[in-house]
Backbone as JSON, one array per atom type, in Angstrom:
{
  "sequence": "XXXXXXXXXXXXXXXXXXXXXXXXXXXXXXXXXXXXXXXXXXXXXXXXXXXXXXXXXXXXXXXXXXXXXXXXXXXXXXXXXXXXXXXXXXXXXXXXXXXXXXXXXXXXXXXXXXXXXXXXXXXXXXXXXXXXXXXXXXXXXXXXXXXXXXXXXXXXXXXXXXXXXXXXXXXXXXXXXXXXXXXXXXXXXXXXXXXXXXXXXXXXXXXXXXXXXXXXXXXXXXXXXXXXXXXXXXX",
  "N": [[22.02, 8.39, -4.34], [19.28, 7.43, -2.42], [16.69, 5.18, -3.0], [13.34, 4.74, -2.2], [10.49, 2.81, -1.42], [7.23, 3.12, -0.22], [4.52, 1.45, 1.0], [0.99, 2.03, 1.02], [1.03, 4.85, 1.33], [-0.34, 7.23, 0.97], [-1.61, 8.57, 2.97], [-1.83, 9.31, 6.53], [0.47, 7.64, 8.74], [2.15, 6.57, 6.81], [2.25, 8.58, 4.87], [3.43, 10.68, 6.32], [5.9, 9.5, 6.87], [6.9, 9.32, 4.29], [7.13, 12.05, 3.72], [9.13, 12.83, 5.53], [11.31, 11.3, 4.66], [11.68, 12.17, 2.05], [12.53, 14.75, 2.65], [14.92, 14.04, 3.78], [16.4, 13.42, 1.62], [15.83, 11.19, 0.11], [14.71, 9.46, -2.84], [11.43, 8.99, -3.18], [8.89, 6.61, -3.56], [5.49, 6.77, -3.56], [3.4, 4.39, -2.71], [0.17, 3.43, -3.52], [-3.23, 2.31, -3.52], [-5.31, 3.68, -4.55], [-5.45, 5.57, -7.29], [-5.9, 8.34, -7.8], [-5.78, 9.58, -5.24], [-3.24, 8.78, -4.51], [-1.59, 9.99, -6.46], [-2.09, 12.7, -5.92], [-1.06, 12.89, -3.33], [1.65, 12.29, -3.79], [2.39, 14.42, -5.41], [2.11, 16.58, -3.64], [4.11, 15.95, -1.87], [6.45, 15.97, -3.32], [7.27, 13.6, -4.35], [7.29, 10.37, -6.03], [4.65, 8.66, -7.68], [3.3, 5.39, -7.48], [1.12, 2.96, -8.61], [-0.18, 0.64, -6.43], [-1.56, -2.04, -4.97], [-1.57, -3.95, -2.23], [-2.94, -6.31, -2.03], [-3.22, -7.3, -4.5], [-1.88, -9.09, -7.07], [-1.2, -8.28, -9.7], [-0.91, -5.43, -9.69], [1.19, -5.15, -7.89], [3.29, -6.53, -9.13], [3.5, -5.0, -11.47], [4.27, -2.56, -10.36], [6.79, -3.23, -9.38], [8.16, -3.67, -11.77], [8.06, -1.1, -12.87], [9.58, 0.41, -11.01], [11.97, -0.92, -11.15], [12.7, -0.35, -13.8], [13.15, 2.33, -13.55], [15.49, 2.43, -12.17], [15.87, 0.94, -9.83], [15.75, -0.24, -6.35], [16.28, 0.64, -2.94], [15.27, 0.81, -0.32], [12.55, -0.65, 1.3], [9.42, -0.11, 2.63], [7.05, -1.67, 4.34], [4.17, -0.64, 4.9], [1.39, -0.53, 4.51], [-1.72, -1.4, 5.89], [-4.52, -2.86, 7.67], [-7.22, -2.64, 10.06], [-9.9, -4.33, 11.28], [-12.92, -2.85, 12.11], [-15.97, -2.43, 13.89], [-19.4, -1.51, 14.53], [-19.64, 1.55, 16.27], [-16.94, 1.79, 16.4], [-15.85, -0.52, 17.4], [-13.74, -3.35, 18.04], [-13.61, -6.64, 16.61], [-14.08, -9.29, 18.86], [-12.93, -12.22, 20.71], [-15.29, -13.54, 21.01], [-16.87, -12.67, 18.91], [-15.46, -12.53, 16.47], [-14.98, -13.52, 13.08], [-14.09, -16.09, 10.69], [-13.91, -15.02, 8.14], [-13.39, -12.32, 8.67], [-10.86, -12.56, 9.84], [-9.46, -13.63, 7.66], [-9.65, -11.54, 5.81], [-8.2, -9.51, 7.11], [-5.66, -10.69, 7.27], [-5.1, -10.9, 4.56], [-4.31, -8.36, 3.7], [-2.46, -7.49, 5.76], [-0.6, -9.55, 6.19], [-0.34, -11.5, 3.98], [-0.12, -9.56, 2.06], [2.32, -8.33, 2.72], [4.09, -10.44, 2.18], [3.59, -10.77, -0.54], [4.52, -8.32, -1.6], [7.21, -8.38, -0.78], [8.09, -10.65, -2.18], [7.99, -9.71, -4.8], [9.78, -7.55, -4.74], [12.22, -8.2, -3.49], [14.19, -9.22, -5.34], [15.03, -6.81, -6.55], [15.96, -5.37, -4.35], [18.15, -6.91, -3.63], [20.06, -6.15, -5.38], [20.87, -3.74, -4.5], [23.3, -1.66, -2.86], [23.02, -1.27, -0.18], [20.63, -2.61, 1.13], [17.41, -2.25, 2.67], [14.68, -3.23, 4.7], [11.67, -2.32, 6.17], [9.25, -3.45, 8.22], [6.12, -2.55, 9.13], [4.87, -3.11, 12.14], [3.24, -3.74, 15.22], [2.72, -2.76, 18.62], [0.91, -4.45, 19.67], [1.55, -6.86, 18.69], [3.24, -8.2, 20.31], [3.71, -11.05, 22.08], [4.64, -11.32, 24.64], [3.88, -8.91, 25.88], [1.05, -8.86, 25.55], [0.29, -11.04, 27.02], [0.87, -10.33, 29.55], [-0.5, -9.32, 32.46], [0.02, -6.92, 33.7], [0.68, -5.15, 31.78], [-0.34, -2.49, 29.59], [-1.2, -3.29, 26.99], [-2.29, -5.75, 27.37], [-4.99, -5.59, 27.75], [-6.25, -5.21, 25.35], [-8.85, -6.34, 23.31], [-9.12, -7.46, 20.79], [-8.76, -9.83, 18.04], [-8.02, -10.43, 15.3], [-6.29, -8.34, 14.28], [-3.94, -8.11, 16.1], [-3.01, -10.75, 15.85], [-2.35, -10.89, 13.17], [-0.25, -9.07, 13.06], [1.62, -10.23, 14.74], [2.28, -12.34, 13.12], [3.56, -10.87, 11.11], [5.84, -10.14, 12.51], [7.09, -12.64, 12.73], [7.55, -13.15, 10.01], [9.45, -11.17, 9.6], [11.65, -12.08, 11.13], [12.25, -14.49, 9.79], [12.74, -13.73, 7.09], [14.89, -12.04, 7.52], [16.85, -13.84, 8.33], [17.06, -15.32, 6.01], [18.06, -13.5, 4.17], [20.78, -12.26, 4.83], [22.36, -10.09, 4.06], [20.74, -7.96, 3.94], [19.1, -5.37, 5.87], [16.57, -6.05, 7.85], [13.79, -5.29, 9.59], [11.2, -5.17, 12.12], [8.83, -2.76, 13.21], [7.28, -0.82, 15.8], [5.04, 1.65, 15.7], [3.57, 2.92, 17.69], [0.55, 3.97, 19.44], [-1.16, 5.6, 17.34], [-2.94, 8.4, 16.09], [-4.94, 7.71, 13.54], [-6.74, 6.83, 10.5], [-6.92, 4.08, 10.6], [-7.48, 3.22, 13.22], [-9.81, 4.51, 13.71], [-9.2, 7.07, 14.37], [-8.59, 7.2, 17.1], [-6.21, 7.12, 18.37], [-3.41, 8.19, 20.47], [-1.08, 9.42, 19.81], [0.63, 11.68, 17.53], [0.93, 11.67, 13.92], [3.47, 12.41, 13.28], [4.95, 11.62, 15.51], [4.44, 8.89, 15.38], [5.71, 8.15, 13.01], [8.37, 8.29, 13.57], [10.07, 6.04, 14.43], [9.92, 4.46, 12.18], [11.1, 6.01, 10.18], [13.63, 6.22, 11.28], [14.55, 3.52, 11.25], [14.43, 3.04, 8.56], [16.66, 4.26, 7.69], [18.76, 2.83, 8.64], [22.11, 1.77, 9.22], [24.45, -0.17, 7.2], [25.71, -1.95, 8.86], [23.95, -2.19, 10.88], [21.23, -3.29, 13.09], [19.39, -6.33, 12.43], [16.53, -8.38, 11.78], [15.09, -7.68, 14.03], [12.82, -6.18, 16.48], [11.36, -3.22, 17.12], [10.67, -0.18, 18.98], [10.46, 3.39, 19.52], [12.03, 3.54, 21.76], [13.75, 1.43, 21.77], [14.61, -2.11, 21.6], [11.9, -4.47, 21.5], [10.1, -6.99, 23.37], [9.42, -10.19, 22.01]],
  "CA": [[20.62, 8.67, -3.99], [18.54, 6.27, -1.9], [15.33, 5.07, -3.52], [12.51, 4.12, -1.17], [9.07, 2.57, -1.69], [6.39, 3.01, 0.97], [3.16, 1.03, 0.66], [-0.04, 2.73, 1.8], [1.69, 6.1, 1.71], [-1.07, 8.43, 0.57], [-2.17, 9.24, 4.14], [-1.44, 8.79, 7.83], [1.88, 7.45, 9.06], [2.89, 6.37, 5.56], [2.45, 9.89, 4.25], [4.42, 11.42, 7.12], [7.18, 8.85, 6.64], [7.35, 9.77, 2.97], [7.54, 13.46, 3.83], [10.4, 12.9, 6.25], [12.38, 10.71, 3.87], [11.94, 13.12, 0.95], [13.33, 15.81, 3.25], [16.25, 13.49, 4.06], [17.1, 13.23, 0.36], [15.44, 9.96, -0.59], [13.71, 9.43, -3.9], [10.38, 8.2, -2.55], [7.71, 6.18, -4.29], [4.27, 6.65, -2.78], [2.56, 3.3, -3.18], [-1.22, 3.6, -3.09], [-4.16, 1.55, -4.35], [-6.19, 4.67, -5.17], [-4.56, 6.34, -8.16], [-6.09, 9.79, -7.64], [-5.24, 9.99, -3.94], [-1.8, 8.55, -4.53], [-0.94, 11.03, -7.27], [-2.17, 13.96, -5.19], [-0.11, 12.83, -2.22], [3.01, 12.35, -4.33], [2.62, 15.8, -5.87], [2.31, 17.43, -2.46], [5.35, 15.57, -1.2], [7.63, 15.99, -4.19], [7.64, 12.2, -4.48], [6.77, 9.72, -7.22], [3.51, 7.79, -7.4], [3.2, 4.1, -8.17], [-0.1, 2.24, -8.26], [0.2, -0.6, -5.74], [-2.52, -2.6, -4.02], [-0.83, -5.1, -1.71], [-3.76, -7.51, -2.14], [-3.4, -7.58, -5.94], [-0.61, -9.49, -7.68], [-0.89, -7.55, -10.93], [-0.39, -4.09, -9.41], [2.49, -5.29, -7.22], [4.27, -6.9, -10.15], [3.68, -3.84, -12.35], [5.04, -1.56, -9.61], [8.18, -3.69, -9.36], [8.74, -3.43, -13.1], [8.23, 0.35, -13.01], [10.69, 0.87, -10.17], [13.19, -1.51, -11.73], [13.04, 0.41, -15.01], [13.61, 3.66, -13.13], [16.83, 2.36, -11.57], [15.99, 0.0, -8.72], [15.2, 0.06, -5.02], [17.18, 0.46, -1.8], [14.53, 0.68, 0.93], [11.14, -1.01, 1.19], [8.68, 0.05, 3.88], [5.75, -2.33, 4.26], [3.35, 0.15, 5.81], [-0.05, -0.72, 4.29], [-2.33, -2.32, 6.84], [-5.91, -2.59, 8.04], [-7.76, -3.21, 11.3], [-11.35, -4.4, 11.17], [-13.69, -2.19, 13.17], [-17.41, -2.56, 13.72], [-20.25, -0.41, 14.99], [-19.09, 2.24, 17.41], [-15.48, 1.63, 16.33], [-15.48, -1.68, 18.21], [-12.97, -4.39, 17.36], [-14.16, -7.98, 16.82], [-13.46, -9.97, 19.99], [-12.92, -13.68, 20.6], [-16.68, -13.99, 20.95], [-17.57, -12.24, 17.69], [-14.65, -12.54, 15.26], [-15.28, -14.58, 12.12], [-12.98, -16.51, 9.83], [-13.81, -14.08, 7.03], [-12.7, -11.12, 9.16], [-9.46, -12.93, 9.97], [-8.91, -13.79, 6.31], [-9.56, -10.2, 5.22], [-7.09, -8.82, 7.77], [-4.4, -11.34, 6.86], [-4.84, -10.65, 3.14], [-3.54, -7.12, 3.61], [-1.38, -7.32, 6.73], [0.38, -10.64, 6.13], [-0.12, -11.94, 2.61], [0.33, -8.39, 1.32], [3.76, -8.17, 2.97], [4.78, -11.49, 1.43], [3.43, -10.46, -1.96], [5.42, -7.21, -1.93], [8.59, -8.86, -0.64], [8.38, -11.57, -3.29], [8.21, -8.93, -6.02], [10.83, -6.53, -4.64], [13.5, -8.71, -3.0], [15.2, -9.24, -6.39], [15.56, -5.45, -6.73], [16.71, -5.01, -3.15], [19.41, -7.65, -3.59], [21.02, -5.44, -6.24], [21.26, -2.51, -3.82], [24.51, -1.74, -2.04], [22.65, -1.23, 1.26], [19.18, -2.81, 1.13], [16.71, -2.16, 3.96], [13.24, -3.47, 4.74], [11.01, -1.99, 7.43], [7.89, -3.98, 8.3], [5.39, -1.84, 10.17], [4.17, -4.06, 12.99], [2.44, -3.09, 16.24], [2.98, -3.21, 19.97], [-0.05, -5.51, 19.94], [2.11, -8.11, 18.17], [4.11, -8.79, 21.33], [3.1, -12.07, 22.93], [5.05, -11.03, 26.01], [3.08, -7.82, 26.43], [-0.38, -9.18, 25.61], [0.06, -12.06, 28.05], [1.28, -9.76, 30.84], [-1.64, -8.55, 33.0], [0.47, -5.61, 34.16], [1.0, -4.3, 30.63], [-1.57, -1.93, 29.0], [-1.63, -4.03, 25.8], [-3.01, -6.96, 27.82], [-6.44, -5.36, 27.79], [-6.81, -5.12, 24.0], [-9.65, -7.56, 23.17], [-9.21, -7.91, 19.4], [-8.1, -11.08, 17.65], [-7.46, -10.44, 13.94], [-5.18, -7.4, 14.07], [-2.69, -8.51, 16.75], [-2.54, -12.02, 15.29], [-1.7, -10.6, 11.88], [1.01, -8.36, 13.28], [2.56, -11.22, 15.26], [2.76, -13.04, 11.92], [4.52, -9.97, 10.47], [7.09, -10.27, 13.26], [7.73, -13.9, 12.32], [8.07, -12.92, 8.66], [10.66, -10.35, 9.75], [12.72, -12.97, 11.6], [12.61, -15.49, 8.78], [13.35, -13.05, 5.94], [16.2, -11.54, 7.93], [17.77, -14.98, 8.29], [17.23, -15.74, 4.62], [18.8, -12.48, 3.41], [21.61, -11.6, 5.84], [22.96, -8.86, 3.56], [19.75, -6.9, 4.09], [18.67, -5.0, 7.21], [15.13, -6.28, 7.83], [13.31, -5.14, 10.96], [9.81, -4.81, 12.39], [8.76, -1.6, 14.09], [6.03, -0.46, 16.46], [4.94, 3.12, 15.68], [2.83, 3.46, 18.82], [-0.89, 4.15, 19.23], [-1.17, 6.86, 16.6], [-4.24, 8.82, 15.59], [-5.07, 7.52, 12.1], [-8.01, 6.22, 10.09], [-6.89, 2.66, 10.92], [-8.12, 2.98, 14.51], [-10.92, 5.45, 13.9], [-8.61, 8.29, 14.93], [-8.64, 7.15, 18.56], [-4.85, 7.07, 18.89], [-2.99, 9.3, 21.32], [0.11, 10.04, 19.24], [0.52, 12.31, 16.22], [1.61, 10.9, 12.87], [4.88, 12.76, 13.37], [5.51, 10.73, 16.53], [4.34, 7.52, 14.9], [6.64, 7.9, 11.91], [9.76, 8.44, 14.03], [10.84, 4.79, 14.41], [9.97, 3.98, 10.79], [12.12, 6.82, 9.5], [14.93, 5.84, 11.85], [14.97, 2.2, 10.78], [14.61, 3.12, 7.11], [17.99, 4.8, 7.44], [19.72, 2.05, 9.42], [23.38, 1.54, 8.52], [24.67, -1.53, 6.7], [26.13, -2.79, 9.98], [22.94, -2.04, 11.92], [20.5, -4.5, 13.48], [18.47, -6.97, 11.5], [15.74, -9.41, 12.43], [14.66, -7.18, 15.32], [11.48, -5.62, 16.7], [11.75, -1.99, 17.8], [9.92, 1.06, 19.03], [11.38, 4.52, 19.64], [12.88, 3.38, 22.94], [14.66, 0.3, 21.62], [14.06, -3.43, 21.28], [10.7, -4.94, 22.18], [10.04, -8.44, 23.53], [8.52, -10.85, 21.06]],
  "C": [[19.93, 7.4, -3.55], [17.12, 6.3, -2.43], [14.49, 4.21, -2.59], [11.08, 3.97, -1.66], [8.35, 2.41, -0.37], [4.99, 2.59, 0.53], [2.17, 1.75, 1.57], [0.41, 4.1, 2.25], [0.92, 7.36, 1.37], [-1.69, 9.18, 1.76], [-1.53, 8.68, 5.41], [0.06, 8.69, 8.04], [2.71, 7.25, 7.8], [3.2, 7.68, 4.87], [3.52, 10.68, 5.0], [5.82, 10.81, 6.96], [7.76, 9.28, 5.3], [7.86, 11.21, 3.03], [8.92, 13.58, 4.46], [11.55, 12.36, 5.4], [12.69, 11.53, 2.62], [12.84, 14.24, 1.46], [14.75, 15.35, 3.53], [17.03, 13.18, 2.78], [16.78, 11.96, -0.39], [14.58, 10.29, -1.81], [12.63, 8.47, -3.42], [9.27, 7.89, -3.53], [6.56, 6.04, -3.3], [3.45, 5.53, -3.4], [1.16, 3.46, -2.64], [-2.13, 2.83, -4.04], [-5.17, 2.47, -5.04], [-5.32, 5.63, -5.97], [-4.68, 7.85, -7.93], [-5.49, 10.28, -6.32], [-3.73, 9.83, -3.91], [-1.06, 9.62, -5.3], [-0.95, 12.38, -6.55], [-1.16, 13.99, -4.05], [1.32, 12.97, -2.71], [3.34, 13.76, -4.8], [2.88, 16.73, -4.7], [3.68, 17.18, -1.81], [6.62, 15.81, -2.02], [8.18, 14.59, -4.36], [7.11, 11.67, -5.82], [5.62, 8.8, -6.81], [3.67, 6.48, -8.15], [1.93, 3.4, -7.67], [0.29, 0.89, -7.65], [-0.86, -0.95, -4.71], [-1.9, -3.89, -3.51], [-1.63, -6.4, -1.77], [-3.9, -7.97, -3.59], [-2.06, -7.87, -6.6], [-0.23, -8.6, -8.85], [-0.32, -6.16, -10.64], [0.97, -4.14, -8.73], [3.57, -5.6, -8.25], [4.54, -5.74, -11.1], [4.5, -2.76, -11.65], [6.51, -1.94, -9.56], [8.86, -3.43, -10.69], [8.99, -1.93, -13.32], [9.45, 0.84, -12.25], [12.02, 0.3, -10.66], [13.64, -0.71, -12.95], [13.57, 1.79, -14.68], [14.96, 3.63, -12.41], [16.98, 1.47, -10.36], [15.5, 0.54, -7.4], [16.23, -0.23, -3.94], [16.44, 0.18, -0.5], [13.07, 0.37, 0.63], [10.5, -0.88, 2.56], [7.29, -0.53, 3.69], [4.83, -1.7, 5.31], [1.86, -0.13, 5.69], [-0.6, -1.74, 5.27], [-3.75, -1.91, 7.16], [-6.2, -3.18, 9.42], [-9.27, -3.17, 11.19], [-12.0, -3.74, 12.38], [-15.18, -2.3, 12.85], [-18.15, -1.33, 14.19], [-19.67, 0.21, 16.25], [-17.58, 2.11, 17.52], [-14.98, 0.44, 17.15], [-14.69, -2.68, 17.38], [-13.63, -5.74, 17.61], [-13.38, -8.73, 17.9], [-13.45, -11.48, 19.75], [-14.33, -14.24, 20.46], [-17.31, -13.73, 19.59], [-16.77, -12.4, 16.4], [-15.01, -13.74, 14.38], [-14.04, -14.93, 11.31], [-12.81, -15.54, 8.67], [-13.11, -12.79, 7.46], [-11.2, -11.39, 9.33], [-8.79, -12.99, 8.6], [-8.7, -12.42, 5.65], [-8.38, -9.42, 5.8], [-5.75, -9.38, 7.32], [-4.08, -11.06, 5.39], [-4.01, -9.4, 2.93], [-2.29, -7.17, 4.49], [-0.28, -8.36, 6.64], [0.67, -11.05, 4.7], [0.36, -10.78, 1.74], [1.82, -8.15, 1.5], [4.55, -9.2, 2.17], [4.74, -11.2, -0.07], [4.41, -9.37, -2.4], [6.88, -7.65, -1.82], [8.97, -9.77, -1.8], [8.71, -10.8, -4.57], [9.45, -8.05, -5.94], [12.17, -7.02, -4.08], [14.54, -8.78, -4.12], [15.82, -7.86, -6.66], [16.43, -5.06, -5.55], [18.08, -5.7, -3.12], [20.49, -7.0, -4.48], [21.52, -4.15, -5.6], [22.52, -2.72, -3.0], [24.18, -1.79, -0.55], [21.14, -1.4, 1.39], [18.58, -2.86, 2.54], [15.24, -2.47, 3.76], [12.74, -3.11, 6.12], [9.58, -2.52, 7.35], [7.18, -3.28, 9.45], [4.5, -2.85, 10.91], [3.31, -3.28, 13.99], [2.91, -3.58, 17.61], [2.06, -4.35, 20.36], [0.42, -6.85, 19.38], [2.93, -8.85, 19.21], [3.36, -9.78, 22.2], [3.43, -11.81, 24.4], [4.17, -9.97, 26.64], [1.6, -8.19, 26.56], [-0.7, -10.25, 26.65], [0.43, -11.58, 29.44], [0.15, -8.9, 31.41], [-1.26, -7.18, 33.53], [0.81, -4.65, 33.02], [-0.3, -3.77, 30.0], [-2.1, -2.72, 27.8], [-2.45, -5.26, 26.16], [-4.52, -6.81, 27.68], [-7.06, -5.15, 26.41], [-7.55, -6.42, 23.68], [-9.67, -8.16, 21.75], [-8.4, -9.16, 19.12], [-7.34, -10.93, 16.33], [-6.21, -9.57, 13.81], [-3.9, -7.84, 14.79], [-2.13, -9.82, 16.22], [-1.8, -11.78, 13.98], [-0.35, -9.93, 12.08], [2.05, -9.27, 13.94], [3.12, -12.04, 14.1], [3.78, -12.18, 11.17], [5.86, -10.04, 11.19], [7.83, -11.55, 12.88], [8.28, -13.79, 10.91], [9.39, -12.15, 8.73], [11.85, -11.22, 10.16], [13.19, -13.89, 10.49], [13.25, -14.87, 7.54], [14.72, -12.52, 6.3], [17.24, -12.65, 7.92], [18.07, -15.39, 6.86], [18.09, -14.79, 3.81], [19.68, -11.68, 4.36], [22.29, -10.32, 5.36], [22.0, -7.68, 3.68], [19.54, -6.59, 5.57], [17.15, -5.04, 7.19], [14.62, -6.27, 9.26], [11.82, -4.82, 11.0], [9.79, -3.65, 13.38], [7.35, -1.4, 14.62], [5.93, 1.05, 16.51], [4.33, 3.72, 16.94], [1.38, 3.7, 18.44], [-1.12, 5.55, 18.66], [-2.56, 7.16, 16.05], [-4.28, 8.75, 14.07], [-6.44, 6.92, 11.79], [-8.08, 4.75, 10.5], [-7.63, 2.36, 12.22], [-9.28, 3.94, 14.79], [-10.49, 6.73, 14.56], [-8.73, 8.36, 16.46], [-7.24, 7.14, 19.19], [-4.48, 8.31, 19.68], [-1.74, 10.0, 20.8], [-0.24, 10.75, 17.93], [1.22, 11.42, 15.19], [3.1, 11.21, 12.86], [5.59, 11.86, 14.38], [5.51, 9.29, 16.04], [5.36, 7.17, 13.84], [8.1, 7.83, 12.37], [10.57, 7.15, 13.91], [10.94, 4.23, 13.0], [11.07, 4.7, 10.03], [13.51, 6.42, 9.99], [15.42, 4.51, 11.28], [15.1, 2.13, 9.27], [16.01, 3.59, 6.74], [19.07, 4.05, 8.22], [20.97, 1.77, 8.58], [23.53, 0.07, 8.12], [25.13, -2.48, 7.79], [25.15, -2.71, 11.15], [22.2, -3.33, 12.19], [19.65, -5.05, 12.35], [17.75, -8.1, 12.22], [15.2, -9.0, 13.78], [13.28, -6.56, 15.3], [11.67, -4.43, 17.63], [10.62, -0.99, 17.92], [10.93, 2.19, 19.27], [12.35, 4.38, 20.8], [13.84, 2.2, 22.85], [13.95, -0.99, 21.28], [12.83, -3.75, 22.13], [10.77, -6.45, 22.35], [9.06, -9.05, 22.54], [7.23, -11.31, 21.75]]
}
């Protein structure tokens, strides 16, 4: 039985990923910072709930102890993330973004990933086939955002894409450090979720596809890569 933890799994793409992996036979832990919402989601899914706020050391460490006591972990999906939005669902631009907004975004999207990996890598190393999926974004691609012919070029935000580019670098460095693990970053696509004020054009079912696929990657599969549903993406 494969045991999987998904952070930020009580709604959106995380919830749909949990649903799909439960259906595939995984024992899934729904990680959520809101206990009531997390428990309700886990009950609906036939999953297990674990209190986990990626910005809080104590809940992350407690979650690791809980999952370790229950038998360990095989797959970690770092899904929890935020995007700062202002009035009218506008993103802070180079003209308006503040250091505090950057810091707040990085606390969840970058430091949260490191915090969770630090706590759970020891468990993953005991697995026969450990996998990590870091949910990144197409907006993390320096190649695409610097290409005036690519749609991503026109995204004006600063904090979110910068944080996700950092997630890509974390993916590369952790994959090199732990070659026995399959550690990859994925781009779900512009999906309609609360993160973007429900302005996305994809369904959560479409957005979860690449996450579910990479969560089930074989032991001889790729590692240290950056993927969407169509294959590898340029950094």
